CSV table of C-alpha atoms in Angstrom, one decimal:
chain,number,residue,atom,x,y,z
A,1186,MET,CA,113.3,149.2,111.6
A,1187,LYS,CA,110.5,151.4,110.1
A,1188,LYS,CA,109.1,148.3,108.3
A,1189,PHE,CA,109.0,146.2,111.5
A,1190,SER,CA,107.3,149.1,113.4
A,1191,ALA,CA,104.7,149.3,110.7
A,1192,ILE,CA,104.0,145.6,111.1
A,1193,VAL,CA,103.6,145.9,114.8
A,1194,LEU,CA,101.3,148.9,114.4
A,1195,MET,CA,99.2,147.1,111.8
A,1196,CYS,CA,98.9,144.0,114.0
A,1197,SER,CA,97.8,146.2,117.0
A,1198,LEU,CA,95.2,147.9,115.0
A,1199,VAL,CA,93.5,144.8,113.8
A,1200,GLY,CA,94.1,142.8,117.0
A,1201,MET,CA,96.2,140.2,115.2
A,1202,PRO,CA,99.2,138.7,117.1
A,1203,LEU,CA,102.6,139.4,115.6
A,1204,SER,CA,103.3,135.7,115.3
A,1205,ALA,CA,100.4,135.4,112.8
A,1206,ALA,CA,102.0,138.1,110.7
A,1207,ALA,CA,105.3,136.2,110.7
A,1208,GLN,CA,103.6,133.0,109.7
A,1209,ALA,CA,101.9,134.8,106.8
A,1210,ALA,CA,105.4,135.7,105.4
A,1211,TYR,CA,106.4,132.1,104.9
A,1212,PRO,CA,108.9,131.4,103.5
A,1213,SER,CA,111.3,134.1,104.7
A,1214,LYS,CA,114.5,132.1,105.1
A,1215,PRO,CA,116.3,129.1,103.5
A,1216,ILE,CA,114.6,125.7,103.7
A,1217,THR,CA,116.5,122.4,104.4
A,1218,LEU,CA,115.6,119.3,102.4
A,1219,THR,CA,116.9,116.2,104.3
A,1220,ILE,CA,117.7,113.2,102.1
A,1221,PRO,CA,118.2,109.9,104.0
A,1222,PHE,CA,120.8,108.6,101.6
A,1223,PRO,CA,124.4,109.3,100.6
A,1224,PRO,CA,125.0,111.6,97.6
A,1225,GLY,CA,125.2,109.9,94.2
A,1226,GLY,CA,122.3,107.6,94.1
A,1227,ALA,CA,119.0,107.8,92.1
A,1228,SER,CA,117.0,109.0,95.2
A,1229,ASP,CA,119.6,111.7,95.9
A,1230,ALA,CA,119.4,112.9,92.3
A,1231,THR,CA,115.6,113.2,92.5
A,1232,GLY,CA,115.8,115.1,95.8
A,1233,ARG,CA,118.3,117.5,94.4
A,1234,LYS,CA,116.2,118.2,91.3
A,1235,VAL,CA,113.1,118.9,93.4
A,1236,GLY,CA,115.1,121.0,95.8
A,1237,LEU,CA,116.4,123.1,92.9
A,1238,MET,CA,112.9,123.6,91.5
A,1239,LEU,CA,111.4,124.3,94.9
A,1240,SER,CA,114.0,127.1,95.5
A,1241,SER,CA,112.9,128.7,92.2
A,1242,GLU,CA,109.2,128.3,93.0
A,1243,LEU,CA,109.4,129.7,96.6
A,1244,GLY,CA,112.1,132.3,96.1
A,1245,GLN,CA,114.3,130.9,98.9
A,1246,PRO,CA,117.4,128.7,98.9
A,1247,VAL,CA,116.8,125.0,99.5
A,1248,ILE,CA,119.8,123.5,101.3
A,1249,ILE,CA,120.3,119.7,100.7
A,1250,ASP,CA,121.2,117.8,103.8
A,1251,ASN,CA,122.3,114.2,103.1
A,1252,ARG,CA,121.8,112.4,106.4
A,1253,PRO,CA,122.2,108.6,105.8
A,1254,GLY,CA,122.4,106.2,108.7
A,1255,ALA,CA,120.3,103.5,110.4
A,1256,GLY,CA,118.4,102.8,107.2
A,1257,GLY,CA,117.2,106.4,106.9
A,1258,ASN,CA,116.0,106.6,110.6
A,1259,MET,CA,118.5,109.3,111.4
A,1260,ALA,CA,117.0,111.6,108.8
A,1261,LEU,CA,113.5,110.5,109.8
A,1262,ASP,CA,114.0,111.3,113.5
A,1263,HIS,CA,115.8,114.6,112.7
A,1264,VAL,CA,113.0,116.0,110.7
A,1265,ALA,CA,110.1,114.6,112.7
A,1266,GLY,CA,111.6,115.7,116.0
A,1267,GLY,CA,112.7,119.2,114.7
A,1268,ALA,CA,110.9,122.5,114.4
A,1269,ALA,CA,107.5,122.1,112.7
A,1270,ASP,CA,107.7,125.4,110.9
A,1271,GLY,CA,108.0,124.4,107.2
A,1272,TYR,CA,111.7,125.0,107.0
A,1273,SER,CA,112.6,121.3,107.3
A,1274,ILE,CA,111.4,118.8,104.7
A,1275,LEU,CA,112.1,115.1,104.5
A,1276,GLN,CA,112.4,113.2,101.3
A,1277,GLY,CA,111.0,109.8,102.1
A,1278,ASN,CA,110.5,106.6,100.2
A,1279,THR,CA,109.2,103.1,100.5
A,1280,SER,CA,112.1,101.9,102.6
A,1281,VAL,CA,112.1,104.8,105.2
A,1282,ILE,CA,108.4,105.3,105.5
A,1283,ALA,CA,106.8,101.9,105.0
A,1284,LEU,CA,109.5,99.3,105.7
A,1285,ASN,CA,111.4,100.8,108.7
A,1286,PRO,CA,108.4,100.8,111.0
A,1287,ASN,CA,108.1,97.0,110.3
A,1288,THR,CA,111.7,96.0,110.2
A,1289,TYR,CA,113.2,97.9,113.2
A,1290,LYS,CA,112.1,96.7,116.6
A,1291,THR,CA,112.6,100.2,118.1
A,1292,LEU,CA,111.7,103.3,116.2
A,1293,ARG,CA,111.4,106.8,117.7
A,1294,THR,CA,109.2,108.1,114.9
A,1295,SER,CA,106.0,106.8,113.5
A,1296,PRO,CA,105.8,108.0,109.9
A,1297,VAL,CA,102.0,107.5,109.8
A,1298,LYS,CA,101.4,109.6,113.0
A,1299,ASP,CA,104.4,112.0,113.1
A,1300,LEU,CA,104.7,113.1,109.5
A,1301,ALA,CA,102.4,114.7,106.9
A,1302,LEU,CA,102.9,113.8,103.3
A,1303,LEU,CA,103.0,116.8,101.1
A,1304,LYS,CA,103.3,115.3,97.6
A,1305,MET,CA,104.0,111.9,96.1
A,1306,ALA,CA,106.7,112.4,93.4
A,1307,THR,CA,107.8,109.1,91.8
A,1308,GLU,CA,106.6,105.6,91.6
A,1309,GLY,CA,108.9,103.2,89.8
A,1310,SER,CA,109.3,99.6,88.9
A,1311,MET,CA,112.3,97.8,90.1
A,1312,VAL,CA,114.5,95.6,88.0
A,1313,LEU,CA,116.6,92.5,89.0
A,1314,ALA,CA,119.9,92.6,87.2
A,1315,VAL,CA,122.9,90.4,87.3
A,1316,ASN,CA,126.6,90.7,86.3
A,1317,PRO,CA,127.0,89.2,82.8
A,1318,SER,CA,129.5,86.8,84.1
A,1319,LEU,CA,126.6,84.7,85.4
A,1320,PRO,CA,125.5,82.3,82.7
A,1321,VAL,CA,121.8,83.2,83.1
A,1322,ARG,CA,119.3,85.2,81.1
A,1323,THR,CA,115.9,84.5,82.8
A,1324,LEU,CA,114.6,84.3,86.3
A,1325,LYS,CA,114.2,80.5,86.0
A,1326,GLU,CA,117.8,80.1,84.9
A,1327,LEU,CA,119.0,82.2,87.8
A,1328,ILE,CA,117.0,80.2,90.3
A,1329,ASP,CA,118.2,76.9,88.8
A,1330,TYR,CA,121.8,78.1,88.7
A,1331,SER,CA,121.7,79.2,92.4
A,1332,ARG,CA,120.3,75.9,93.4
A,1333,ALA,CA,123.0,74.0,91.5
A,1334,ASN,CA,125.6,76.2,93.2
A,1335,PRO,CA,124.3,76.6,96.8
A,1336,GLY,CA,125.9,79.3,98.8
A,1337,LYS,CA,127.9,80.7,95.9
A,1338,ILE,CA,125.5,83.4,94.6
A,1339,ASN,CA,125.2,86.8,96.5
A,1340,TYR,CA,123.3,90.0,95.9
A,1341,ALA,CA,123.9,93.6,96.8
A,1342,SER,CA,121.4,95.9,98.5
A,1343,ALA,CA,121.4,99.6,99.4
A,1344,GLY,CA,121.2,98.7,103.1
A,1345,SER,CA,119.6,96.2,105.4
A,1346,GLY,CA,115.9,96.5,105.8
A,1347,GLY,CA,115.3,98.7,102.7
A,1348,ILE,CA,113.3,97.9,99.6
A,1349,THR,CA,116.4,96.6,97.7
A,1350,HIS,CA,116.9,94.1,100.6
A,1351,VAL,CA,113.3,93.2,101.5
A,1352,GLY,CA,112.2,93.0,97.9
A,1353,MET,CA,114.9,90.5,97.1
A,1354,GLU,CA,114.1,88.5,100.2
A,1355,LEU,CA,110.5,88.4,99.1
A,1356,LEU,CA,111.6,87.0,95.8
A,1357,LYS,CA,113.8,84.5,97.5
A,1358,SER,CA,111.0,83.3,99.8
A,1359,LYS,CA,108.5,82.9,96.9
A,1360,THR,CA,110.8,81.5,94.2
A,1361,GLY,CA,113.4,79.4,96.1
A,1362,LEU,CA,116.3,81.6,94.8
A,1363,ASP,CA,119.5,80.8,96.8
A,1364,ALA,CA,121.5,84.1,97.3
A,1365,SER,CA,123.3,85.6,100.2
A,1366,HIS,CA,122.8,89.3,101.2
A,1367,VAL,CA,125.6,91.8,101.0
A,1368,PRO,CA,124.4,95.2,102.3
A,1369,TYR,CA,126.0,98.5,101.2
A,1370,LYS,CA,125.6,102.1,102.4
A,1371,GLY,CA,123.4,103.3,99.5
A,1372,GLY,CA,122.9,102.0,96.0
A,1373,ALA,CA,125.7,103.9,94.4
A,1374,SER,CA,128.3,102.4,96.7
A,1375,ALA,CA,127.3,98.9,95.6
A,1376,MET,CA,127.9,99.6,91.9
A,1377,PRO,CA,131.7,99.0,91.7
A,1378,ASP,CA,131.4,95.5,93.2
A,1379,LEU,CA,128.3,94.7,91.1
A,1380,LEU,CA,130.0,95.8,87.9
A,1381,SER,CA,133.2,94.0,88.7
A,1382,GLY,CA,131.4,90.7,89.6
A,1383,ARG,CA,132.4,90.7,93.2
A,1384,VAL,CA,128.6,90.6,93.9
A,1385,HIS,CA,126.4,88.9,91.4
A,1386,ALA,CA,123.0,90.5,91.4
A,1387,MET,CA,121.0,93.5,92.6
A,1388,LEU,CA,117.3,94.6,92.7
A,1389,ASP,CA,117.0,98.3,92.3
A,1390,LEU,CA,115.2,101.1,90.4
A,1391,TYR,CA,115.8,101.1,86.7
A,1392,SER,CA,117.0,104.7,87.1
A,1393,GLN,CA,119.9,103.3,89.2
A,1394,LEU,CA,120.7,100.2,87.1
A,1395,GLY,CA,119.4,101.2,83.7
A,1396,PRO,CA,122.5,103.0,82.4
A,1397,PHE,CA,124.6,99.9,83.1
A,1398,ILE,CA,122.0,97.6,81.6
A,1399,ASN,CA,121.9,99.7,78.4
A,1400,GLN,CA,125.7,99.6,78.2
A,1401,GLY,CA,125.7,95.8,78.5
A,1402,LYS,CA,127.6,96.0,81.8
A,1403,LEU,CA,124.6,94.4,83.6
A,1404,ARG,CA,121.9,92.0,82.4
A,1405,ALA,CA,118.3,92.6,83.2
A,1406,ILE,CA,116.4,89.5,84.3
A,1407,VAL,CA,112.9,90.6,85.5
A,1408,VAL,CA,110.9,93.8,86.5
A,1409,THR,CA,108.7,93.9,89.5
A,1410,ASN,CA,105.8,96.0,88.1
A,1411,GLU,CA,102.4,94.6,87.0
A,1412,GLU,CA,103.3,95.6,83.4
A,1413,ARG,CA,106.6,95.8,81.5
A,1414,SER,CA,108.6,99.0,82.1
A,1415,PRO,CA,108.6,101.5,79.2
A,1416,PHE,CA,112.3,101.8,79.8
A,1417,SER,CA,112.9,98.1,79.4
A,1418,PRO,CA,110.1,96.7,77.2
A,1419,ASP,CA,112.0,93.5,76.4
A,1420,VAL,CA,112.3,92.5,80.1
A,1421,PRO,CA,109.5,90.3,81.4
A,1422,THR,CA,107.5,90.9,84.5
A,1423,LEU,CA,107.4,88.6,87.5
A,1424,LYS,CA,104.0,87.4,86.3
A,1425,GLU,CA,105.3,86.6,82.9
A,1426,ALA,CA,108.3,84.8,84.6
A,1427,GLY,CA,105.8,82.5,86.3
A,1428,TYR,CA,105.2,84.3,89.6
A,1429,PRO,CA,101.9,86.2,89.6
A,1430,GLY,CA,100.9,88.1,92.7
A,1431,LEU,CA,104.4,89.3,93.5
A,1432,ALA,CA,104.3,92.7,91.7
A,1433,PHE,CA,105.5,95.7,93.7
A,1434,THR,CA,106.9,99.2,93.1
A,1435,THR,CA,108.9,101.7,95.1
A,1436,TRP,CA,108.0,105.4,95.5
A,1437,THR,CA,109.3,108.7,96.7
A,1438,GLY,CA,107.5,111.6,98.5
A,1439,PHE,CA,108.1,114.7,100.5
A,1440,PHE,CA,107.1,115.1,104.1
A,1441,VAL,CA,107.0,117.6,107.0
A,1442,PRO,CA,106.3,117.1,110.7
A,1443,ALA,CA,102.6,116.5,111.2
A,1444,ARG,CA,102.2,119.4,113.5
A,1445,THR,CA,103.4,121.9,110.8
A,1446,PRO,CA,100.8,124.7,110.5
A,1447,ALA,CA,98.1,124.0,107.9
A,1448,ASN,CA,98.8,127.2,105.9
A,1449,VAL,CA,102.5,126.3,105.7
A,1450,GLN,CA,101.7,122.8,104.5
A,1451,ALA,CA,99.3,124.2,101.9
A,1452,THR,CA,102.0,126.5,100.6
A,1453,LEU,CA,104.6,123.7,100.3
A,1454,ARG,CA,102.0,121.3,98.9
A,1455,SER,CA,101.0,123.8,96.2
A,1456,ALA,CA,104.6,124.4,95.2
A,1457,LEU,CA,105.5,120.7,95.1
A,1458,ASP,CA,102.3,120.0,93.1
A,1459,LYS,CA,103.4,122.5,90.4
A,1460,ILE,CA,106.9,121.0,90.3
A,1461,VAL,CA,105.9,117.4,90.0
A,1462,GLU,CA,103.2,118.1,87.5
A,1463,SER,CA,105.5,120.3,85.3
A,1464,LYS,CA,106.9,119.5,81.9
A,1465,GLU,CA,110.4,120.1,83.3
A,1466,PHE,CA,110.0,117.3,85.9
A,1467,ASP,CA,108.5,115.0,83.2
A,1468,ALA,CA,111.6,115.6,81.1
A,1469,TYR,CA,113.8,114.9,84.1
A,1470,LEU,CA,112.0,111.6,84.8
A,1471,ALA,CA,112.3,110.5,81.2
A,1472,GLN,CA,116.1,111.3,81.3
A,1473,VAL,CA,116.7,109.2,84.4
A,1474,GLN,CA,114.2,106.5,83.4
A,1475,ASN,CA,111.8,106.9,86.3
A,1476,SER,CA,108.0,107.3,86.5
A,1477,LYS,CA,105.8,109.8,88.1
A,1478,ALA,CA,103.5,108.8,91.0
A,1479,PRO,CA,99.8,109.0,90.5
A,1480,ARG,CA,98.2,112.3,91.5
A,1481,MET,CA,96.4,112.0,94.9
A,1482,THR,CA,94.4,114.1,97.2
A,1483,THR,CA,95.6,114.6,100.8
A,1484,GLU,CA,93.1,112.0,102.0
A,1485,GLN,CA,94.2,109.5,99.4
A,1486,MET,CA,97.9,110.1,100.2
A,1487,ASN,CA,97.2,109.4,103.9
A,1488,GLY,CA,95.4,106.2,103.1
A,1489,PHE,CA,98.2,105.2,100.7
A,1490,ILE,CA,100.9,105.6,103.4
A,1491,LYS,CA,98.9,103.5,105.9
A,1492,GLN,CA,98.2,100.9,103.2
A,1493,GLU,CA,101.9,100.6,102.3
A,1494,ASN,CA,102.8,100.2,106.0
A,1495,ASP,CA,100.3,97.4,106.4
A,1496,ARG,CA,101.2,95.6,103.2
A,1497,TRP,CA,105.0,95.6,103.9
A,1498,GLY,CA,104.4,94.7,107.5
A,1499,GLU,CA,102.7,91.5,106.4
A,1500,ILE,CA,105.5,90.7,104.0
A,1501,THR,CA,108.4,91.4,106.4
A,1502,ARG,CA,106.7,89.4,109.2
A,1503,ALA,CA,106.1,86.4,106.9
A,1504,ALA,CA,109.7,86.5,105.7
A,1505,LYS,CA,110.9,87.2,109.3
A,1506,ILE,CA,113.0,90.2,108.0
A,1507,THR,CA,114.4,92.6,110.6
A,1508,ALA,CA,116.9,95.4,110.3
A,1509,ASP,CA,118.1,95.6,114.0
């Protein structure tokens, strides 16, 4: 009580509103990090790692809120439409931030207008892998086999309209690959069927599929990056497989509502910058076989988000991909 009275007296003396003093104390309570995916996948693991490090950096608990549904839109709407006080953070990625505005006909939240990007964390190549029961080892062999067996090849995705779906449909439209889509609720939930051969192929982050590739339970066919992945140096790129101009990556970042006070954004941005650029985070990424995103200024990040929305908009419209 004495401490609160002292704050009131100090504010009255300097003519500063009490609310300004409260803002200066940020953070003074637990922070919630909302992850738009179920527990157990690669994106969830990265979010939990950052949440743990953010708690240590800011001195407040960070509560993980897994909120899957509607391709990530439930989490997107929850954070963007909630209190803009810095106590609610969204982990976003290519699917939620850049694809959803282009694949859903109705969307309550505009990631470009309603969210502020605090920090880009990861940017990774994707790998197309197949169950070893398929008698194929290259992209050409997979395409030829699918054409010789029309309607018999399928592929898993982490959900309709996401990067694991749209990326695969992009490959199909450019290569003539014949494969039917089987959507799942998150990448982790697709693994049992992919490993058993009930579904034949999947395009996902190497951090998701890599452990099974390394164990011989899946066979890597091609990576989507411009250059070969350091985690799979023997796997060719799309360009090397005969399809230049198709390269793409997927990324993860952390967002707050755009109307969040600038000083609060600055505090969070500084903390996340220390985390992502730390040796501890580097070691984590090496362990899970993922890559760090390029360091960007706030202006560069804003431009990147718009650029990604425009790029994937062109792709989804050309391929006539919708998630509704």
